[in-house]
Short mmCIF file of C-alpha atoms in Angstrom, two decimals:
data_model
loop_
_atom_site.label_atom_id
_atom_site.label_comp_id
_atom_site.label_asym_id
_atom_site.label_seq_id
_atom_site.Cartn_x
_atom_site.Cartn_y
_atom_site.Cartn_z
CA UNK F 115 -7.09 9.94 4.39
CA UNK F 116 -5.17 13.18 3.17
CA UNK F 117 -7.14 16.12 3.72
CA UNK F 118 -6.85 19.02 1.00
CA UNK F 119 -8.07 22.77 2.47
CA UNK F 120 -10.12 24.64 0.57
CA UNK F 121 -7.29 26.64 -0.98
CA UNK F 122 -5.58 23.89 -2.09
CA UNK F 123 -7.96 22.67 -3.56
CA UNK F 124 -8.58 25.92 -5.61
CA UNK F 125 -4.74 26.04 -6.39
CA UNK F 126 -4.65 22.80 -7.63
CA UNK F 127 -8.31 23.12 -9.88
CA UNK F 128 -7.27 26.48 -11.31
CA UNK F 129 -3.77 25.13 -12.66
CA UNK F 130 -5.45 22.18 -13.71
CA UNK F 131 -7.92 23.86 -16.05
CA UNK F 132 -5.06 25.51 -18.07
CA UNK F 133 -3.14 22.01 -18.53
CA UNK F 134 -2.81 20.85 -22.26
CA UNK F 135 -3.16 17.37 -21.25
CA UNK F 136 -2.29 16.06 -24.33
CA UNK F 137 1.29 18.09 -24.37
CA UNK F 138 2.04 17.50 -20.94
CA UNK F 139 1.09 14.32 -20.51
CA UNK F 140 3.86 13.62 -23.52
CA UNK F 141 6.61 15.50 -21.64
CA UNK F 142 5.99 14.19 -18.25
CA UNK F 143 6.53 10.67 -20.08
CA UNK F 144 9.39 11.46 -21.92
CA UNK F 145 11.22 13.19 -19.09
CA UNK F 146 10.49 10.58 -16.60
CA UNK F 147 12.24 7.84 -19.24
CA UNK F 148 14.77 10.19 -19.89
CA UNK F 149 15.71 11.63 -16.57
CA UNK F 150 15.08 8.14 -14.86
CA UNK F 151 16.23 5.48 -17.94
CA UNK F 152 15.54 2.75 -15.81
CA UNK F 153 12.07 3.11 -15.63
CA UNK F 154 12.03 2.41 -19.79
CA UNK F 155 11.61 -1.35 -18.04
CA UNK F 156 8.26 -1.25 -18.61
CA UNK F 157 8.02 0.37 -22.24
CA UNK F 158 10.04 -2.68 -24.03
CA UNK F 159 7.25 -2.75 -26.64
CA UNK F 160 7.50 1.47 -27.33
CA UNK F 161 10.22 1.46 -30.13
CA UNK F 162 13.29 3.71 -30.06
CA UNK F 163 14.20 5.49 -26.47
CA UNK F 164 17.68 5.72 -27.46
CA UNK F 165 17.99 9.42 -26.92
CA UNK F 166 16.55 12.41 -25.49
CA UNK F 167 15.06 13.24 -28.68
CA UNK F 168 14.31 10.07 -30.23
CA UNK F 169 12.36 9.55 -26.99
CA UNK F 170 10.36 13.17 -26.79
CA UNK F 171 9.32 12.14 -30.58
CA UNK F 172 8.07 9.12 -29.70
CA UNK F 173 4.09 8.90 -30.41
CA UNK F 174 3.90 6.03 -28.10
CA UNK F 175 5.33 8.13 -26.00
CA UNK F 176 3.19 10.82 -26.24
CA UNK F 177 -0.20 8.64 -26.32
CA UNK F 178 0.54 6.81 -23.10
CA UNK F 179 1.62 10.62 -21.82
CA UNK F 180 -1.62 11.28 -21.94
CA UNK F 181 -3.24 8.38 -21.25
CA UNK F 182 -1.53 8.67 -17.94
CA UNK F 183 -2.37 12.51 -17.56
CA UNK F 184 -5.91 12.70 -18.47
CA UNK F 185 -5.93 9.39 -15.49
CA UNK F 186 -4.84 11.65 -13.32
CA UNK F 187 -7.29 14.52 -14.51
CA UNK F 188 -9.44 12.08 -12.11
CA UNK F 189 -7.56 12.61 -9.11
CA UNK F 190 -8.31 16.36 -9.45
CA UNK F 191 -11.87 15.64 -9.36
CA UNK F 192 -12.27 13.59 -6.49
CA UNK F 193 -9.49 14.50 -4.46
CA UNK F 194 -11.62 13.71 -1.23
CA UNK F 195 -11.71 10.67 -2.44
CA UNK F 196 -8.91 8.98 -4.20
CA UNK F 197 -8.15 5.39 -2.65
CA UNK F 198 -11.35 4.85 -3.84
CA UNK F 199 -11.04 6.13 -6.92
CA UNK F 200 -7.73 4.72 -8.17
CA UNK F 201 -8.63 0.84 -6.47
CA UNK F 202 -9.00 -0.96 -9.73
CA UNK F 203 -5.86 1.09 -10.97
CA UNK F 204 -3.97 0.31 -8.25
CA UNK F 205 -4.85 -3.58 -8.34
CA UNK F 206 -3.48 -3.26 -12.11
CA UNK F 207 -0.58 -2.10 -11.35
CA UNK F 208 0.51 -4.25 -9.07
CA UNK F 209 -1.33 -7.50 -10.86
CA UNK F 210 -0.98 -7.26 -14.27
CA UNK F 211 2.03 -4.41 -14.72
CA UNK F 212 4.12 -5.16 -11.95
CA UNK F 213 5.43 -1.56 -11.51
CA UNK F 214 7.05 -0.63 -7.92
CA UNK F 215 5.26 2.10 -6.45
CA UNK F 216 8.41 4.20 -6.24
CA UNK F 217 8.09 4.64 -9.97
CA UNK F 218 4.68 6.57 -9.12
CA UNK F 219 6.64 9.11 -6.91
CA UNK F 220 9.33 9.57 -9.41
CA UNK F 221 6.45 10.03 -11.90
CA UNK F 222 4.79 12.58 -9.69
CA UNK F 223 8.04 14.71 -9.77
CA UNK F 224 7.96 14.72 -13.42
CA UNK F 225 5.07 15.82 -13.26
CA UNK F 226 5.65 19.19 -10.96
CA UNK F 227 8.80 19.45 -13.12
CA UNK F 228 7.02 20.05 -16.09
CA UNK F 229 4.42 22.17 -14.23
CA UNK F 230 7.12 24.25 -13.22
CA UNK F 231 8.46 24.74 -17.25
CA UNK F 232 4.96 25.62 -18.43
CA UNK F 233 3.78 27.78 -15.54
CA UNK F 234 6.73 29.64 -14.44
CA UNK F 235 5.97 32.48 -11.13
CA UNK F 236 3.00 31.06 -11.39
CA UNK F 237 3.75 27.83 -9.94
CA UNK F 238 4.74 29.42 -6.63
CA UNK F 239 5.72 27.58 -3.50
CA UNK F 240 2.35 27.30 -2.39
CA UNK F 241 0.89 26.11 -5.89
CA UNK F 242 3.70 23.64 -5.66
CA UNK F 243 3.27 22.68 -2.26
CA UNK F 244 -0.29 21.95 -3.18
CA UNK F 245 0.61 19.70 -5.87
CA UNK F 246 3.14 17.99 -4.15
CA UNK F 247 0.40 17.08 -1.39
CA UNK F 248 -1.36 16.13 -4.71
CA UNK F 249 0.29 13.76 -6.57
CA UNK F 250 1.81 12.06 -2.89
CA UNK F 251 -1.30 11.19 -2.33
CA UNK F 252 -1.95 9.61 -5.91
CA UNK F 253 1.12 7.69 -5.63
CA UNK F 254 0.26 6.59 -1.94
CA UNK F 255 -3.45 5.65 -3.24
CA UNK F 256 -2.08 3.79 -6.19
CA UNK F 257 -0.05 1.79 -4.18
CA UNK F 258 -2.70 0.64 -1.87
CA UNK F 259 -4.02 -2.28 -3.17
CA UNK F 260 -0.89 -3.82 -3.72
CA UNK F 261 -0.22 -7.27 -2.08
CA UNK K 113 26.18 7.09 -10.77
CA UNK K 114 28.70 8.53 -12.88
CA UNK K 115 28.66 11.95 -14.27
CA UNK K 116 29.56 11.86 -18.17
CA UNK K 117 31.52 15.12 -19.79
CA UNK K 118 28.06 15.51 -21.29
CA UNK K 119 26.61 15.90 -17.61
CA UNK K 120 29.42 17.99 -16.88
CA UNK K 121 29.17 20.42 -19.77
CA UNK K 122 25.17 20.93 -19.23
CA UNK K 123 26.01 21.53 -15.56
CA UNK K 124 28.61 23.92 -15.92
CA UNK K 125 26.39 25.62 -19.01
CA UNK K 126 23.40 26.17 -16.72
CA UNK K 127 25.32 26.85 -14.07
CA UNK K 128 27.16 29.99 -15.57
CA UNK K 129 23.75 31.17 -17.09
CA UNK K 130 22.21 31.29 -13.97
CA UNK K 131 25.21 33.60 -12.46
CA UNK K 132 24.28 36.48 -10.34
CA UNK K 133 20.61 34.33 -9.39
CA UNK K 134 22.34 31.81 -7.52
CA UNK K 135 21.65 33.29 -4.22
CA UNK K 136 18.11 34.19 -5.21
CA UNK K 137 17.67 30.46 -6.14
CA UNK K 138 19.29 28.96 -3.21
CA UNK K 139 16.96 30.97 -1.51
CA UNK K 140 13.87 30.12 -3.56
CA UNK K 141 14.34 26.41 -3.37
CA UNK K 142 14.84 26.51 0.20
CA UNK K 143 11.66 28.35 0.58
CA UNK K 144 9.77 26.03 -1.37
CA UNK K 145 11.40 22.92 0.75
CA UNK K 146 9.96 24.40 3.79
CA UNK K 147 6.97 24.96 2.07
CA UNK K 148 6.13 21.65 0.55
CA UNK K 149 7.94 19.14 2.77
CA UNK K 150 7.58 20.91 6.43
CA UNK K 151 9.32 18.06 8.18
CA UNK K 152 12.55 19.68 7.08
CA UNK K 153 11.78 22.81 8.66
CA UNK K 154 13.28 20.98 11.79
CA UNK K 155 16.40 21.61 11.18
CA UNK K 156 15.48 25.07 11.43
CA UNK K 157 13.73 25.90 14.51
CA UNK K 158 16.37 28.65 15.26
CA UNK K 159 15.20 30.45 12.41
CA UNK K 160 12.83 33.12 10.81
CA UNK K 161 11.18 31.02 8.39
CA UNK K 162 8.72 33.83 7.55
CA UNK K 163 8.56 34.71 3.84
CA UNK K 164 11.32 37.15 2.98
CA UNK K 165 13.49 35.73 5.92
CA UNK K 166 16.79 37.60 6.33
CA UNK K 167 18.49 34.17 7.77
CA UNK K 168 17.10 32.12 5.03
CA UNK K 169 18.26 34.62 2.42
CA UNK K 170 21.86 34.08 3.92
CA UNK K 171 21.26 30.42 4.31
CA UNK K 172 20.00 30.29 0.99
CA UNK K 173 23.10 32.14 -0.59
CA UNK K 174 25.62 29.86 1.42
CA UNK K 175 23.75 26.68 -0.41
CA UNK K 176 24.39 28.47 -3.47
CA UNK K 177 27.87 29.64 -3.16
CA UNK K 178 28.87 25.73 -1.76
CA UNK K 179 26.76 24.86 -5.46
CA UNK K 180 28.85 27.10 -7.48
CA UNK K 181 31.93 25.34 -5.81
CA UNK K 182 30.94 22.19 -6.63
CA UNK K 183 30.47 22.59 -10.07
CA UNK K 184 33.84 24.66 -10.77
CA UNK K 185 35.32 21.65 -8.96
CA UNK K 186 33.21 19.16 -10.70
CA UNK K 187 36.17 16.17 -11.38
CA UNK K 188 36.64 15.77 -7.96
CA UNK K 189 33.30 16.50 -5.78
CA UNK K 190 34.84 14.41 -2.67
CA UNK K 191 37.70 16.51 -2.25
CA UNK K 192 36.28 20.09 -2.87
CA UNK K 193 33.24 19.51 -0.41
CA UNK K 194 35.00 17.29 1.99
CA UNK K 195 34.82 20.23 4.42
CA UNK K 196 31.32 20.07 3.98
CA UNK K 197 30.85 16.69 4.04
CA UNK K 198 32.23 16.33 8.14
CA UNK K 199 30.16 19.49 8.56
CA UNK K 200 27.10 17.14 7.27
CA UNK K 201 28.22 14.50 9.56
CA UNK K 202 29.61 15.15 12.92
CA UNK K 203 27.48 18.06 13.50
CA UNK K 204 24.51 18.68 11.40
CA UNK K 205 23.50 15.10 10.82
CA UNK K 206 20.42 16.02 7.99
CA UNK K 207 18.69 12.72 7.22
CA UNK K 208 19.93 12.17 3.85
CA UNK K 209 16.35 11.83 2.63
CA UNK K 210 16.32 15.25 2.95
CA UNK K 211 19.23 15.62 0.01
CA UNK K 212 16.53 14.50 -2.36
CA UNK K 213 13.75 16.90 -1.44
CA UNK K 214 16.41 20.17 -1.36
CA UNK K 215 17.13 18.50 -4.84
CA UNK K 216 13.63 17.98 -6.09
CA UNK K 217 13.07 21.82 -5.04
CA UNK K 218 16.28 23.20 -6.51
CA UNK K 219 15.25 21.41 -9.96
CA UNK K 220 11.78 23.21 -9.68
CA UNK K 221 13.57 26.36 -9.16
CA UNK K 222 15.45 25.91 -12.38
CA UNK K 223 12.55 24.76 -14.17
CA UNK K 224 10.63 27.92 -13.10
CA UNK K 225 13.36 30.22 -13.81
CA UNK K 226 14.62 28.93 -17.24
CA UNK K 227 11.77 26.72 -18.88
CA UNK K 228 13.44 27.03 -22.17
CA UNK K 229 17.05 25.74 -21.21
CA UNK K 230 15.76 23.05 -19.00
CA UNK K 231 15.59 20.52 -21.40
CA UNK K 232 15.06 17.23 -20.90
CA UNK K 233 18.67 16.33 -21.07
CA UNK K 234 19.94 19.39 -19.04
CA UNK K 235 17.27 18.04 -16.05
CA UNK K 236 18.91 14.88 -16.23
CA UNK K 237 22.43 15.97 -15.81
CA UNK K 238 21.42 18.58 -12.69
CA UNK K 239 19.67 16.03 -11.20
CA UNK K 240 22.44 13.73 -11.64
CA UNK K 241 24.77 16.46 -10.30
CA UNK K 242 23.02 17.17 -6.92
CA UNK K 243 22.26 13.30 -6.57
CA UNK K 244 26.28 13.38 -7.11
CA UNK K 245 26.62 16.09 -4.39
CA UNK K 246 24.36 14.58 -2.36
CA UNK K 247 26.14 11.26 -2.00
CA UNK K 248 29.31 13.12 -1.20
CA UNK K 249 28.16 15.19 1.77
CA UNK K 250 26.13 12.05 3.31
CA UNK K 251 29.56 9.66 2.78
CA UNK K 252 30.93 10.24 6.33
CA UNK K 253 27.54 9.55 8.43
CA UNK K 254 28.78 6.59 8.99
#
């Protein structure tokens, strides 16, 4: 089980509480099907991600953006805890979506990419290194239940 | 993975923005490696690793300078950092894994430093680039 000291902890909450989940949830989306087009695999059903732009515009984009986001808004809350708390998530992935667990790492970069964009010297190494530990540890709990 | 003249043009654009900073950056994003992923710090154990680190400053600059090659010699990667490349492999021997995290932090860097031209696009063309860099300098391990 990943342990998380008491500072990282308090790096990762503070950030956290300044997110607009609803913004970055879009971008960390977009980016991830930009900067990664393969991963569009799963998004057959999401309309045009011909471009850059036509895929930052996309409001199905955007909408699973922060479906996913606000998801992982859990993880911040029980980050003690989260094989336990991303089980049924993890058995969904894996049974119904069918989405390699690699994708979650690549996701989790997005998402300290974007961090980085919106929170400039404030994301420092150790904020980042924080967040890293973070969103491993997502992708690594996600991936769990897989069989 | 092939880098298209767009790639090329957003590398070289970003690139010649970030002039000067290079060093600084190399620098940063080495910092932050060691910081997040502390299994590199191996390859280090001969060093200060101590924030504000005279060696890692240096180090950090050399990174950059070989970066700044690279992209003025972006049509032909193989050749330009084949020096670097048998450096890579015959004596340094860095687990290419370790290409990706450098990467990963070098793209946070960027993002940090210039949110506003780190577009979506631009991202994907840098992180293109290293991958591109990072395939030549592992191509001799074996």
């Amino acid at each position: 089980m990943v342990h998380f000291t008491a500072e990282e902890k308090a790096a990762v909450v503070s950030l956290w509480a300044k997110v607009n989940v609803e913004l970055v949830g879009g971008e960390v989306l977009g980016r991830l099907l930009v900067v990664y087009p393969w991963t569009q695999r799963f998004f057959d059903n999401f309309g045009n991600l011909s471009s850059e732009s036509a895929i930052m515009g996309n409001p199905k984009v955007k909408a699973h953006g922060k479906k996913v986001l606000t998801s992982f808004g859990n993880a911040v809350k029980h980050m003690d805890d989260l094989k336990d708390t991303f089980a049924e998530l993890s058995e969904l992935h894996c049974d119904k979506m069918h989405v390699d667990p690699e994708n979650f790492k690549l996701l989790g970069n997005m998402i300290l990419i974007v961090l980085a964009t919106h929170f400039s010297k404030e994301f420092t190494p150790q904020v980042q290194a924080a967040w890293q530990k973070l969103t491993t540890a997502v992708a690594n709990a996600l991936a769990h239940r897989y069989h | 993975m092939v880098l298209s003249a767009a790639d090329k043009s957003n590398v070289k654009a970003c690139w010649g923005k970030i002039g000067s900073h290079a060093g600084d950056y190399g620098t940063e994003a080495l910092e932050r490696t060691f910081c997040c992923f502390p299994t590199t710090k191996t390859y280090f154990h001969h060093f200060d690793l101590s924030h504000g680190s005279a060696q890692v400053k240096a180090h950090g600059q050399k990174v950059a300078d070989a970066l700044t090659q690279a992209v003025a010699h972006i049509n032909d990667l193989p050749n330009a950092l084949s020096a670097l490349s048998d450096l890579h492999a015959y004596k340094l021997r860095v687990d290419p894994v370790n290409f990706k995290l450098l990467s990963h932090c070098l793209l946070v860097t960027l993002a940090c430093h210039h949110p506003a031209e780190f577009t979506p696009a631009v991202h994907a063309s840098l992180d293109k680039f290293f991958s591109a860099v990072s395939t030549v300098l592992t191509s001799k391990y074996r």
